[in-house]
């Protein structure tokens, strides 16, 4: 059974650079939000802030990435098991920034997905089309292809319900201020819920890409079950506003 709470996921990306600022951001969110009933807040700070700070706040925690092995001679990597042992329940996988800047491929993401499942962490799996692909009317084809490629290593027979979250993040909308129109995002949502696409599970689908306090609620109104928020999650005031608006739903 899915829980009914709306998910508000803050992806801090490579920010802030100072421990004190991370602490201040956590504190402002905590003080401004108070108790929540309808929303589940998941914060994905940079790795160094997970242990010392994250764990002291009443939020679910997520990593922004993980490796596909649990331990071994892999210099610089962080494993899903490490995240799990730090108290993380989630990990973002397949983010387009990692694909663009770090050369992550479908195959790598697929292996990371398997490792996250093995460690018992819920992947927040990002899928999305480029502007060019959208203009050419290829959005559905691309999303179908990405899902197939990412889930390739998961046994066909396995129904993945509560162990996976899908984040629809049109690449052209990430960090651009040019959010996808809710009605266009709704069309994609309907596609992703089609029985031939969602046959592997009744997973929750969240929207990400230039979400702010003005457009946030519209994505929930058209059926998304949460939001993946980048830039605005670093602005405590706006982030709190979004949570409060969803709490009223
Ligand atoms: P954005 O980022 O909200 O700054 O567009 C979203 C994301 O990359 O997850």
GROMACS .gro file of C-alpha atoms and ligand atoms in nm, residues 11 13 92 95 97 126 169 173-177 208-211 228-232, ligand 1:
model
   30
   11UNK     CA    1   1.765   1.847  -0.357
   13UNK     CA    2   2.275   1.975  -0.504
   92UNK     CA    3   1.832   1.027  -0.602
   95UNK     CA    4   1.967   1.299  -1.223
   97UNK     CA    5   2.311   1.682  -1.404
  126UNK     CA    6   1.478   1.077  -1.246
  169UNK     CA    7   1.202   1.604  -1.454
  173UNK     CA    8   1.290   2.278  -1.699
  174UNK     CA    9   1.565   2.205  -1.447
  175UNK     CA   10   1.715   2.520  -1.300
  176UNK     CA   11   1.589   2.736  -1.588
  177UNK     CA   12   1.286   2.903  -1.434
  208UNK     CA   13   1.063   1.834  -1.066
  209UNK     CA   14   1.193   2.129  -1.270
  210UNK     CA   15   1.174   2.495  -1.163
  211UNK     CA   16   0.915   2.433  -0.894
  228UNK     CA   17   1.145   1.735  -0.634
  229UNK     CA   18   1.272   2.083  -0.564
  230UNK     CA   19   1.623   2.205  -0.641
  231UNK     CA   20   1.705   2.578  -0.629
  232UNK     CA   21   1.408   2.680  -0.420
  250LIG     P1   22   1.529   2.301  -0.991
  250LIG     O1   23   1.598   2.159  -0.984
  250LIG     O2   24   1.413   2.298  -0.893
  250LIG     O3   25   1.635   2.399  -0.948
  250LIG     O4   26   1.482   2.321  -1.129
  250LIG     C1   27   1.525   2.041  -0.974
  250LIG     C2   28   1.618   1.924  -0.970
  250LIG     O5   29   1.721   1.928  -1.037
  250LIG     O6   30   1.595   1.825  -0.899
   0.00000   0.00000   0.00000
